[in-house]
Structure formats: C-alpha cells, structure tokens
Short mmCIF file of C-alpha atoms in Angstrom, two decimals:
data_model
loop_
_atom_site.label_atom_id
_atom_site.label_comp_id
_atom_site.label_asym_id
_atom_site.label_seq_id
_atom_site.Cartn_x
_atom_site.Cartn_y
_atom_site.Cartn_z
CA UNK A 1 8.48 29.94 -30.29
CA UNK A 2 11.86 29.06 -28.81
CA UNK A 3 12.27 27.23 -25.52
CA UNK A 4 14.65 28.82 -23.03
CA UNK A 5 16.15 27.17 -19.96
CA UNK A 6 17.75 29.08 -17.13
CA UNK A 7 20.66 26.83 -16.23
CA UNK A 8 22.95 27.07 -13.18
CA UNK A 9 26.52 27.96 -14.18
CA UNK A 10 29.82 28.09 -12.33
CA UNK A 11 32.68 30.52 -12.74
CA UNK A 12 32.65 29.98 -16.50
CA UNK A 13 29.43 30.44 -18.44
CA UNK A 14 29.67 26.94 -19.90
CA UNK A 15 30.23 25.05 -16.64
CA UNK A 16 26.69 23.86 -15.93
CA UNK A 17 26.45 21.86 -12.74
CA UNK A 18 22.86 21.65 -11.51
CA UNK A 19 21.63 18.03 -11.38
CA UNK A 20 18.06 19.24 -11.77
CA UNK A 21 18.91 21.36 -14.83
CA UNK A 22 20.64 18.31 -16.32
CA UNK A 23 17.43 16.32 -15.92
CA UNK A 24 15.62 18.97 -17.92
CA UNK A 25 18.26 19.29 -20.65
CA UNK A 26 18.25 15.52 -21.17
CA UNK A 27 14.43 15.55 -21.24
CA UNK A 28 14.42 18.29 -23.88
CA UNK A 29 16.92 16.30 -25.99
CA UNK A 30 14.80 13.18 -25.48
CA UNK A 31 11.79 14.99 -26.87
CA UNK A 32 13.84 16.38 -29.73
CA UNK A 33 12.96 19.95 -28.82
CA UNK A 34 15.26 22.82 -29.73
CA UNK A 35 16.16 25.05 -26.80
CA UNK A 36 18.53 27.75 -25.66
CA UNK A 37 20.08 27.89 -22.24
CA UNK A 38 20.84 31.02 -20.24
CA UNK A 39 23.68 30.74 -17.72
CA UNK A 40 22.34 31.68 -14.32
CA UNK A 41 23.92 32.18 -10.90
CA UNK A 42 22.46 32.02 -7.41
CA UNK A 43 22.97 35.78 -7.14
CA UNK A 44 20.62 36.40 -10.04
CA UNK A 45 17.31 35.73 -8.35
CA UNK A 46 15.87 38.84 -9.98
CA UNK A 47 16.39 37.34 -13.43
CA UNK A 48 13.95 34.51 -12.74
CA UNK A 49 11.59 36.30 -10.36
CA UNK A 50 9.01 36.49 -13.18
CA UNK A 51 8.61 32.69 -12.92
CA UNK A 52 7.74 32.67 -9.22
CA UNK A 53 10.80 30.56 -8.51
CA UNK A 54 13.91 31.43 -6.53
CA UNK A 55 15.99 28.77 -8.20
CA UNK A 56 16.57 26.93 -11.45
CA UNK A 57 15.66 25.06 -13.58
CA UNK A 58 13.19 27.56 -14.99
CA UNK A 59 11.85 26.76 -18.43
CA UNK A 60 10.21 29.38 -20.60
CA UNK A 61 8.20 28.04 -23.50
CA UNK A 62 6.61 30.82 -25.48
CA UNK A 63 4.75 32.87 -22.90
CA UNK A 64 4.72 30.17 -20.24
CA UNK A 65 7.22 29.73 -17.40
CA UNK A 66 7.54 26.42 -15.55
CA UNK A 67 9.93 25.64 -12.71
CA UNK A 68 10.94 22.50 -10.78
CA UNK A 69 12.41 19.65 -12.84
CA UNK A 70 9.53 17.28 -12.12
CA UNK A 71 6.93 19.89 -13.03
CA UNK A 72 8.88 20.67 -16.21
CA UNK A 73 8.97 16.99 -17.22
CA UNK A 74 5.23 16.73 -16.62
CA UNK A 75 4.67 19.92 -18.58
CA UNK A 76 6.72 18.66 -21.53
CA UNK A 77 4.73 15.42 -21.60
CA UNK A 78 1.47 17.33 -21.70
CA UNK A 79 2.56 20.06 -24.10
CA UNK A 80 4.32 17.73 -26.57
CA UNK A 81 2.40 14.44 -26.49
CA UNK A 82 3.39 13.51 -30.04
CA UNK A 83 7.10 13.63 -29.17
CA UNK A 84 8.91 10.61 -27.61
CA UNK A 85 7.46 9.99 -24.15
CA UNK A 86 9.47 10.64 -20.97
CA UNK A 87 7.19 8.19 -19.14
CA UNK A 88 5.63 5.15 -20.76
CA UNK A 89 2.40 5.72 -18.84
CA UNK A 90 0.87 6.62 -15.52
CA UNK A 91 2.48 3.76 -13.63
CA UNK A 92 5.96 4.58 -14.95
CA UNK A 93 5.35 8.20 -13.97
CA UNK A 94 4.23 7.27 -10.45
CA UNK A 95 7.27 5.04 -9.98
CA UNK A 96 9.41 7.77 -11.53
CA UNK A 97 8.25 10.16 -8.83
CA UNK A 98 9.36 7.64 -6.22
CA UNK A 99 12.68 7.31 -8.03
CA UNK A 100 13.12 11.07 -7.98
CA UNK A 101 12.58 11.26 -4.23
CA UNK A 102 14.82 8.24 -3.68
CA UNK A 103 17.61 9.85 -5.72
CA UNK A 104 17.36 13.13 -3.83
CA UNK A 105 17.48 11.41 -0.48
CA UNK A 106 19.79 8.47 -1.03
CA UNK A 107 22.15 9.68 -3.75
CA UNK A 108 22.21 13.48 -3.69
CA UNK A 109 22.60 13.83 0.06
CA UNK A 110 25.83 11.83 0.40
CA UNK A 111 27.09 12.97 -3.02
CA UNK A 112 26.78 16.60 -2.01
CA UNK A 113 29.01 15.93 0.99
CA UNK A 114 31.55 14.26 -1.28
CA UNK A 115 31.76 17.15 -3.76
CA UNK A 116 30.67 20.25 -1.86
CA UNK A 117 34.18 21.69 -1.70
CA UNK A 118 34.62 21.07 -5.42
CA UNK A 119 31.35 22.88 -6.06
CA UNK A 120 32.54 25.77 -3.94
CA UNK A 121 35.80 25.87 -5.87
CA UNK A 122 34.00 26.22 -9.19
CA UNK A 123 31.41 28.80 -8.23
CA UNK A 124 31.25 32.22 -9.76
CA UNK A 125 32.77 34.76 -7.42
CA UNK A 126 29.45 36.45 -6.83
CA UNK A 127 27.89 33.18 -5.59
CA UNK A 128 30.52 32.20 -3.04
CA UNK A 129 29.30 34.06 0.02
CA UNK A 130 25.69 33.00 -0.57
CA UNK A 131 26.61 29.36 -1.11
CA UNK A 132 28.83 29.19 1.95
CA UNK A 133 26.28 30.81 4.20
CA UNK A 134 23.24 28.85 3.00
CA UNK A 135 25.02 25.47 2.97
CA UNK A 136 26.74 25.98 6.31
CA UNK A 137 23.33 26.75 7.77
CA UNK A 138 21.90 23.59 6.21
CA UNK A 139 24.80 21.38 7.32
CA UNK A 140 25.15 23.02 10.70
CA UNK A 141 28.92 23.17 10.27
CA UNK A 142 31.64 24.91 8.27
CA UNK A 143 31.84 23.94 4.60
CA UNK A 144 35.37 22.60 5.05
CA UNK A 145 34.12 20.26 7.76
CA UNK A 146 31.03 19.14 5.82
CA UNK A 147 33.19 18.34 2.81
CA UNK A 148 36.20 17.11 4.72
CA UNK A 149 35.65 13.39 4.22
CA UNK A 150 34.86 12.87 0.53
CA UNK A 151 35.95 9.22 0.55
CA UNK A 152 33.61 8.34 3.37
CA UNK A 153 30.68 9.94 1.54
CA UNK A 154 31.72 8.44 -1.75
CA UNK A 155 31.45 5.00 -0.15
CA UNK A 156 27.97 5.94 0.96
CA UNK A 157 27.00 6.96 -2.58
CA UNK A 158 28.29 3.69 -3.96
CA UNK A 159 26.37 1.73 -1.35
CA UNK A 160 23.19 3.70 -2.02
CA UNK A 161 23.34 2.66 -5.68
CA UNK A 162 23.00 -1.00 -4.71
CA UNK A 163 19.32 -1.43 -5.75
CA UNK A 164 20.04 0.10 -9.18
CA UNK A 165 22.72 -2.43 -10.08
CA UNK A 166 20.58 -5.53 -10.69
CA UNK A 167 18.28 -3.40 -12.86
CA UNK A 168 21.22 -2.26 -14.98
CA UNK A 169 22.51 -5.81 -15.26
CA UNK A 170 19.14 -6.91 -16.61
CA UNK A 171 18.33 -3.83 -18.70
CA UNK A 172 20.27 -1.24 -20.66
CA UNK A 173 18.54 1.60 -18.87
CA UNK A 174 16.79 2.33 -15.57
CA UNK A 175 13.62 2.72 -17.63
CA UNK A 176 14.18 -0.60 -19.42
CA UNK A 177 15.10 -0.94 -23.07
CA UNK A 178 15.45 2.76 -23.76
CA UNK A 179 16.23 5.81 -21.64
CA UNK A 180 13.38 7.62 -19.89
CA UNK A 181 13.02 10.35 -17.33
CA UNK A 182 14.12 8.02 -14.52
CA UNK A 183 17.47 7.70 -16.30
CA UNK A 184 17.78 11.46 -16.52
CA UNK A 185 16.97 11.76 -12.82
CA UNK A 186 19.86 9.54 -11.81
CA UNK A 187 22.18 10.75 -14.55
CA UNK A 188 21.72 14.32 -13.35
CA UNK A 189 23.57 13.36 -10.17
CA UNK A 190 26.55 12.05 -12.11
CA UNK A 191 26.66 15.00 -14.45
CA UNK A 192 26.47 17.34 -11.45
CA UNK A 193 29.55 15.67 -9.99
CA UNK A 194 31.47 15.43 -13.24
CA UNK A 195 30.98 19.07 -14.09
CA UNK A 196 32.86 20.32 -11.04
CA UNK A 197 34.73 17.40 -9.44
CA UNK A 198 37.59 15.09 -10.45
CA UNK A 199 36.33 12.48 -7.97
CA UNK A 200 36.02 9.03 -9.50
CA UNK A 201 32.52 8.08 -8.49
CA UNK A 202 32.37 4.59 -10.02
CA UNK A 203 34.75 1.74 -10.72
CA UNK A 204 34.84 0.70 -14.40
CA UNK A 205 33.49 -2.77 -13.55
CA UNK A 206 30.36 -1.29 -11.93
CA UNK A 207 27.22 -1.82 -14.07
CA UNK A 208 26.34 1.77 -13.23
CA UNK A 209 29.57 2.85 -14.95
CA UNK A 210 28.58 1.14 -18.22
CA UNK A 211 25.15 2.73 -17.97
CA UNK A 212 26.68 6.17 -17.42
CA UNK A 213 28.74 5.63 -20.58
CA UNK A 214 25.55 4.90 -22.48
CA UNK A 215 24.02 8.07 -21.09
CA UNK A 216 27.08 10.14 -21.99
CA UNK A 217 26.86 8.77 -25.54
CA UNK A 218 23.24 9.78 -26.16
CA UNK A 219 22.60 12.31 -28.92
CA UNK A 220 26.14 12.23 -30.26
CA UNK A 221 27.66 12.67 -26.83
CA UNK A 222 25.58 15.67 -25.80
CA UNK A 223 26.32 15.34 -22.08
CA UNK A 224 29.88 14.14 -22.62
CA UNK A 225 30.74 17.29 -24.57
CA UNK A 226 29.65 19.49 -21.68
CA UNK A 227 32.44 21.09 -19.67
CA UNK A 228 33.57 18.87 -16.83
CA UNK A 229 36.11 16.34 -15.67
CA UNK A 230 36.58 13.01 -17.43
CA UNK A 231 34.80 10.22 -15.57
CA UNK A 232 37.95 8.11 -15.38
CA UNK A 233 41.20 9.84 -16.22
CA UNK B 1 -5.72 -26.77 -14.21
CA UNK B 2 -5.56 -25.37 -10.69
CA UNK B 3 -2.78 -23.06 -9.52
CA UNK B 4 -1.07 -24.04 -6.27
CA UNK B 5 1.15 -21.83 -4.14
CA UNK B 6 3.47 -23.17 -1.45
CA UNK B 7 3.12 -20.54 1.25
CA UNK B 8 5.25 -20.12 4.38
CA UNK B 9 3.21 -20.80 7.55
CA UNK B 10 3.87 -20.34 11.24
CA UNK B 11 2.78 -22.51 14.13
CA UNK B 12 -0.79 -22.48 12.85
CA UNK B 13 -1.50 -23.55 9.28
CA UNK B 14 -3.30 -20.29 8.55
CA UNK B 15 -0.62 -17.91 9.85
CA UNK B 16 1.09 -16.98 6.59
CA UNK B 17 3.97 -14.59 7.09
CA UNK B 18 6.29 -14.55 4.09
CA UNK B 19 6.47 -11.08 2.47
CA UNK B 20 7.41 -12.69 -0.84
CA UNK B 21 4.47 -15.11 -0.71
CA UNK B 22 2.20 -12.15 0.02
CA UNK B 23 3.43 -10.44 -3.14
CA UNK B 24 2.41 -13.51 -5.11
CA UNK B 25 -0.99 -13.95 -3.46
CA UNK B 26 -1.83 -10.31 -4.16
CA UNK B 27 -0.64 -10.73 -7.76
CA UNK B 28 -2.85 -13.79 -8.22
CA UNK B 29 -5.85 -11.91 -6.83
CA UNK B 30 -5.00 -8.94 -9.08
CA UNK B 31 -5.11 -11.22 -12.09
CA UNK B 32 -8.34 -12.79 -10.89
CA UNK B 33 -6.84 -16.27 -10.92
CA UNK B 34 -8.16 -19.00 -8.64
CA UNK B 35 -5.49 -20.70 -6.57
CA UNK B 36 -4.94 -22.98 -3.62
CA UNK B 37 -2.23 -22.48 -1.05
CA UNK B 38 -0.28 -25.21 0.73
CA UNK B 39 1.10 -24.31 4.16
CA UNK B 40 4.85 -24.87 4.09
CA UNK B 41 7.58 -24.73 6.74
CA UNK B 42 11.32 -24.24 6.44
CA UNK B 43 11.79 -27.86 7.53
CA UNK B 44 9.90 -29.11 4.48
CA UNK B 45 12.52 -28.54 1.82
CA UNK B 46 11.77 -31.99 0.40
CA UNK B 47 8.21 -30.95 -0.42
CA UNK B 48 9.39 -28.26 -2.89
CA UNK B 49 12.59 -29.95 -4.11
CA UNK B 50 10.81 -30.77 -7.40
CA UNK B 51 10.81 -27.04 -8.21
CA UNK B 52 14.56 -26.61 -7.85
CA UNK B 53 14.01 -24.09 -5.04
CA UNK B 54 14.92 -24.38 -1.38
CA UNK B 55 12.40 -21.77 -0.32
CA UNK B 56 8.97 -20.35 -1.07
CA UNK B 57 7.09 -18.90 -2.86
CA UNK B 58 6.83 -21.81 -5.28
CA UNK B 59 3.96 -21.64 -7.73
CA UNK B 60 2.72 -24.69 -9.59
CA UNK B 61 0.54 -23.97 -12.59
CA UNK B 62 -0.50 -27.14 -14.34
CA UNK B 63 2.75 -28.97 -14.96
CA UNK B 64 4.97 -25.96 -14.52
CA UNK B 65 6.77 -24.88 -11.33
CA UNK B 66 8.06 -21.32 -10.92
CA UNK B 67 9.87 -19.93 -7.88
CA UNK B 68 11.02 -16.47 -6.75
CA UNK B 69 8.32 -13.80 -6.41
CA UNK B 70 9.71 -11.63 -9.22
CA UNK B 71 9.97 -14.60 -11.59
CA UNK B 72 6.43 -15.62 -10.66
CA UNK B 73 5.08 -12.12 -11.41
CA UNK B 74 6.86 -12.15 -14.77
CA UNK B 75 5.53 -15.64 -15.47
CA UNK B 76 1.96 -14.60 -14.66
CA UNK B 77 2.22 -11.60 -17.00
CA UNK B 78 3.40 -13.82 -19.83
CA UNK B 79 1.06 -16.74 -19.18
CA UNK B 80 -2.07 -14.62 -18.63
CA UNK B 81 -1.70 -11.56 -20.86
CA UNK B 82 -5.43 -11.03 -21.19
CA UNK B 83 -5.84 -10.65 -17.41
CA UNK B 84 -5.29 -7.28 -15.65
CA UNK B 85 -1.61 -6.33 -15.98
CA UNK B 86 0.77 -6.35 -13.00
CA UNK B 87 3.00 -3.89 -14.89
CA UNK B 88 1.70 -1.26 -17.29
CA UNK B 89 4.61 -1.88 -19.63
CA UNK B 90 8.36 -2.46 -19.88
CA UNK B 91 9.30 0.78 -18.16
CA UNK B 92 6.98 0.14 -15.22
CA UNK B 93 8.45 -3.37 -14.98
CA UNK B 94 12.05 -2.06 -15.01
CA UNK B 95 11.25 0.51 -12.33
CA UNK B 96 9.35 -2.20 -10.45
CA UNK B 97 12.51 -4.28 -10.34
CA UNK B 98 14.34 -1.33 -8.82
CA UNK B 99 11.50 -0.92 -6.34
CA UNK B 100 11.79 -4.58 -5.39
CA UNK B 101 15.50 -4.29 -4.66
CA UNK B 102 14.97 -1.03 -2.82
CA UNK B 103 12.28 -2.62 -0.64
CA UNK B 104 14.47 -5.62 0.19
CA UNK B 105 17.40 -3.44 1.15
CA UNK B 106 15.82 -0.38 2.74
CA UNK B 107 12.59 -1.72 4.24
CA UNK B 108 13.01 -5.47 4.84
CA UNK B 109 16.45 -5.24 6.45
CA UNK B 110 15.48 -2.90 9.31
CA UNK B 111 11.98 -4.38 9.54
CA UNK B 112 13.39 -7.86 10.09
CA UNK B 113 15.39 -6.54 13.03
CA UNK B 114 12.25 -4.97 14.47
CA UNK B 115 10.15 -8.14 14.28
CA UNK B 116 12.61 -11.04 14.27
CA UNK B 117 11.75 -12.10 17.83
CA UNK B 118 8.05 -11.97 16.96
CA UNK B 119 8.72 -14.17 13.95
CA UNK B 120 10.59 -16.61 16.15
CA UNK B 121 7.71 -16.66 18.61
CA UNK B 122 5.25 -17.64 15.90
CA UNK B 123 7.27 -20.31 14.14
CA UNK B 124 6.23 -23.92 13.98
CA UNK B 125 8.18 -25.94 16.51
CA UNK B 126 10.01 -27.83 13.80
CA UNK B 127 11.34 -24.59 12.28
CA UNK B 128 12.78 -23.02 15.41
CA UNK B 129 16.24 -24.53 15.50
CA UNK B 130 16.79 -23.91 11.78
CA UNK B 131 15.59 -20.33 11.98
CA UNK B 132 17.72 -19.50 15.00
CA UNK B 133 20.83 -21.03 13.55
CA UNK B 134 20.53 -19.56 10.04
CA UNK B 135 19.57 -16.06 11.24
CA UNK B 136 22.17 -15.93 13.98
CA UNK B 137 24.74 -16.82 11.37
CA UNK B 138 23.45 -14.06 9.09
CA UNK B 139 23.29 -11.45 11.85
CA UNK B 140 26.52 -12.57 13.48
CA UNK B 141 24.88 -12.38 16.91
CA UNK B 142 22.26 -14.13 19.05
CA UNK B 143 18.65 -13.66 17.95
CA UNK B 144 17.78 -11.94 21.21
CA UNK B 145 20.49 -9.36 20.57
CA UNK B 146 19.59 -8.85 16.91
CA UNK B 147 15.97 -8.27 17.86
CA UNK B 148 16.62 -6.48 21.14
CA UNK B 149 15.96 -2.94 19.95
CA UNK B 150 12.71 -3.04 17.97
CA UNK B 151 12.00 0.67 18.49
CA UNK B 152 15.33 1.70 17.07
CA UNK B 153 14.75 -0.42 13.97
CA UNK B 154 11.15 0.71 13.68
CA UNK B 155 12.41 4.29 13.47
CA UNK B 156 14.72 3.18 10.67
CA UNK B 157 11.82 1.58 8.78
CA UNK B 158 9.76 4.75 9.10
CA UNK B 159 12.67 6.85 7.86
CA UNK B 160 13.29 4.50 4.94
CA UNK B 161 9.69 5.04 3.77
CA UNK B 162 10.36 8.75 3.26
CA UNK B 163 10.57 8.65 -0.58
CA UNK B 164 7.26 6.74 -0.79
CA UNK B 165 5.27 9.37 1.09
CA UNK B 166 5.11 12.12 -1.55
CA UNK B 167 4.06 9.50 -4.10
CA UNK B 168 1.19 8.37 -1.86
CA UNK B 169 0.15 11.95 -1.23
CA UNK B 170 -0.11 12.53 -4.98
CA UNK B 171 -1.49 9.11 -5.97
CA UNK B 172 -3.73 6.49 -4.42
CA UNK B 173 -1.18 3.76 -5.06
CA UNK B 174 2.57 3.34 -5.55
CA UNK B 175 1.74 2.35 -9.13
CA UNK B 176 -0.45 5.42 -9.64
CA UNK B 177 -4.22 5.34 -9.99
CA UNK B 178 -4.60 1.63 -9.37
CA UNK B 179 -2.58 -1.01 -7.53
CA UNK B 180 0.18 -2.83 -9.41
CA UNK B 181 2.97 -5.19 -8.54
CA UNK B 182 5.02 -2.39 -6.94
CA UNK B 183 2.21 -2.00 -4.41
CA UNK B 184 2.27 -5.71 -3.68
CA UNK B 185 6.04 -5.56 -3.22
CA UNK B 186 5.78 -2.95 -0.49
CA UNK B 187 2.57 -4.31 0.98
CA UNK B 188 4.22 -7.70 1.43
CA UNK B 189 6.48 -6.12 4.03
CA UNK B 190 3.53 -4.81 6.02
CA UNK B 191 1.60 -8.04 5.80
CA UNK B 192 4.72 -9.93 6.89
CA UNK B 193 4.90 -7.79 10.02
CA UNK B 194 1.18 -7.81 10.75
CA UNK B 195 0.93 -11.58 10.52
CA UNK B 196 3.28 -12.19 13.44
CA UNK B 197 3.87 -8.91 15.29
CA UNK B 198 1.74 -6.51 17.34
CA UNK B 199 4.22 -3.69 16.59
CA UNK B 200 2.53 -0.54 15.33
CA UNK B 201 4.53 0.20 12.24
CA UNK B 202 2.81 3.40 11.14
CA UNK B 203 1.08 6.35 12.73
CA UNK B 204 -2.49 6.87 11.52
CA UNK B 205 -1.59 10.27 10.03
CA UNK B 206 1.10 8.74 7.81
CA UNK B 207 0.09 8.66 4.12
CA UNK B 208 1.53 5.14 4.05
CA UNK B 209 -1.04 4.16 6.69
CA UNK B 210 -3.95 5.28 4.48
CA UNK B 211 -2.42 3.41 1.54
CA UNK B 212 -2.07 0.25 3.64
CA UNK B 213 -5.76 0.55 4.51
CA UNK B 214 -6.57 0.68 0.82
CA UNK B 215 -4.43 -2.40 0.25
CA UNK B 216 -6.09 -4.27 3.13
CA UNK B 217 -9.48 -3.43 1.60
CA UNK B 218 -8.75 -4.87 -1.85
CA UNK B 219 -10.89 -7.81 -2.99
CA UNK B 220 -13.32 -7.56 -0.09
CA UNK B 221 -10.57 -7.38 2.49
CA UNK B 222 -8.61 -10.39 1.29
CA UNK B 223 -5.41 -9.47 3.11
CA UNK B 224 -7.21 -8.01 6.12
CA UNK B 225 -9.01 -11.29 6.73
CA UNK B 226 -5.70 -13.18 6.94
CA UNK B 227 -4.59 -14.22 10.41
CA UNK B 228 -2.52 -11.52 12.07
CA UNK B 229 -2.55 -8.60 14.47
CA UNK B 230 -4.69 -5.53 13.90
CA UNK B 231 -2.64 -2.69 12.43
CA UNK B 232 -3.72 -0.27 15.16
CA UNK B 233 -5.37 -1.79 18.18
#
C-alpha cells in the first residue's frame, strides 16, 4: 500500500514550505519508504478532516492516518522497525523530543518573524486572508509590523543556534555520525525558510552552514532539488 | 586504585556547590564506582596544577587525571564500559552534548544571576576577593548589581525550562525511562542552587519539580543528603 503525505504548498503546487512536513519527508527518505505527496493549503481543511487534524502533516499509510510530525516519526519507527532507525534508542528519542520543543521555541519563533512576510508573499491566493487573520491574532499586531524587522530576528535565530555549533564542530550531524530525526527537526526550519525566502540565514563559515549543506546533499540532493531560494546566491 | 574527585567547596568543607562537579558525582554513582572527594577552593589552583586544569572538576583515577565534566563522562564511559552506561549510544551522546551547551547557556546564565549573591555569601574567606573580581569583570558591573534582581532572573530560568517540561510529562527522566548523563547535566544546576541558596526555583506543580524529587531520591537520597537548603521549606 502506498504512503501519502498531505504537504503544505504555496502559490505553486511544488512550493512546499512547512517545516513540520519537511521533517516527515526527510524521515520517510531516511527509512527508504516510497511515498506520494498531495499539495495542501490552509483553506482545504475538509480534505484532511478524515484524519482528525486541522493541519498538516497528515500521513496516510494504507488505511491508517497519523498526524503531527512527532507522532508520525514515532509511528514510522513502530511500523517499520526493520528500516533504518530515526532514533537510536529510547534515550535518543527522549532527547529528540526535547530537541523538538527547543527548536519550536528557540528557532521557529524568531525565524517566523524574520520570514513571515516572505511566507505571505508566497501563499496561494485562497490562503492569504486566513493566514493574515490567524497570524495577526497570534502576534497581536499587523503582519507588516510583525515582519518589519527581519534582520533583528535573524540575529536572534543565529544566536539561538549557539548550543548546536559545538555539536556540529565535533560531529557531522546533530545525531552524531549519521543523520537522525533530530537533524530533520532542525533542518525543517531551514528548508521552511529556503522555500519561500531569499534571506541568508547563515554565514558560510558557520558550522551550521556546512551541516545544512550535508543535509541538502542527502539522497542525491532530495531537499536541494525542492523549489526554493539558493541558500547563498 | 581509588578514584578521587577535586570538588568545589564553600566556607564549610562539606558545602559542595559546583554544578559541574555535581554532574560528575552523579555520573560516578550511576556507574557504581567508589570515589573520594577532596574539598577544593578557587584559591587552591596549585593543588590541581598537575592535571593541567585551573578549575574543577578534576578526576584522578589511578595515575590518570581528567578534567572538564564532559571529558570526565566520556572517560568514564570508555574506562568502565561494563558499568551502567551514561549514554545509550552515539546519538544519545551527541544530543547530550547539545543538552550540555543548552543548559550552560539557557539555564546556568540566568540562574547565576539569581543566586550569585548567595554564592558569594557561602564562599570560603580566601575565595571572596577572587570571586568578586573575576565575576565583576565577567558581568561588567558590581556583584551587588548583577545579583540585585533575583526574581527577574528566576523568572527567566523558569521560562528557559519550557522545552524540558513536555519531556518530563511524557517520561520519568530527561534521558527517558531511566536517568542518564543528560539528567545529571540539568540536575547539576539545581544542586548548585540548592547548596547555597534558599531561593525556591520551582513550584511544586511543575513537572520539573517532580523530576528533581526523583533525582534527589536516587541512591538512597545521595544528593538530598548533601549540605544545602531544602527545595521547598
């Protein structure tokens, strides 16, 4: 049975910008599982209502629907134990859960402020009103104000990455010698940005930059081939 | 051959307040290794000069000296592979290194500001001038100013712990089902504070509070029996 992923898309069907969907796509590649993606927009809540979720990623594997990127990773580990592991064991998984919450809080929050206007500019027309309204409510201010200082928020993103740097000086990947789900968690943030924003997030001499290159190279450049801006043009 | 740990002490020999030494003591207990500790003060740099380090923890195992808590944990894993593991594998170790840097940056920095005057108040007389001078240089302000707003910095500590909470709701320990070095990393911060400060760091309904209780209970209350303030008096 084929695996299908509902994957957030922008104006064009092939502009896929959800950091959480990127986690899942990288996890599926890691496990060597074939899958199809369905472009999905915020306006299409009906299309995924069957799953119980209001948002993507939603993974359908045979008759089973799973949503939430963490739950999907856990599901894939359990359903495909003979495939390459996303977590080396229970301790790596527990620390991975911490890493996921850290990324959401310390990286995604400032990164969203740095790229929110770029996201808005790449949305499908039918998503624009919803996105503006929901995000302005969340920010408590107009979108143009929330996204008005990208350089300030970019500096915050770069500062937040500080504890990752010594790890990536010592190891090739966040997960050590090879990539694991923790790498896909952090990489999702960069792929999110790259898919809709020309902002240069990292300087080439940053160890995180070299790591991102390694991530972009995985599986014959799977993530690099996705529609987006070059990381350093 | 006996293992000896040079362990930072306050005015009294048995007031041991270094968060990094606490990591090592917990790691030694975890591995079931017998060890002696030597109370050490900042003024006694000569006593550990043989190790090449200017500060503690310094571990001496037979003829070998190892310093830096992370290097000591790595050494213990390699030297005593048949003892209970501090890291479940390479991925847990890589993520543990991230966790160590995160703790130093996000937890220790604000926590130091919250308790620095309490530290100063518990120092051995011969350490006071050194501590004041070196910390005032680091802070760029008088100690009394740096430590003048403990409640503000306490709020920062509590906020910084946000990504740990969902992990400790789902699991008993940061490392999952059982305690590992990541737990000792974070616990070191709490034991640091408790050894010299009456500040209530956590509310009893905080999942981190329940975890700290579990940590204090390990090995028949090893850490709880150490000289310090009660966590909630």
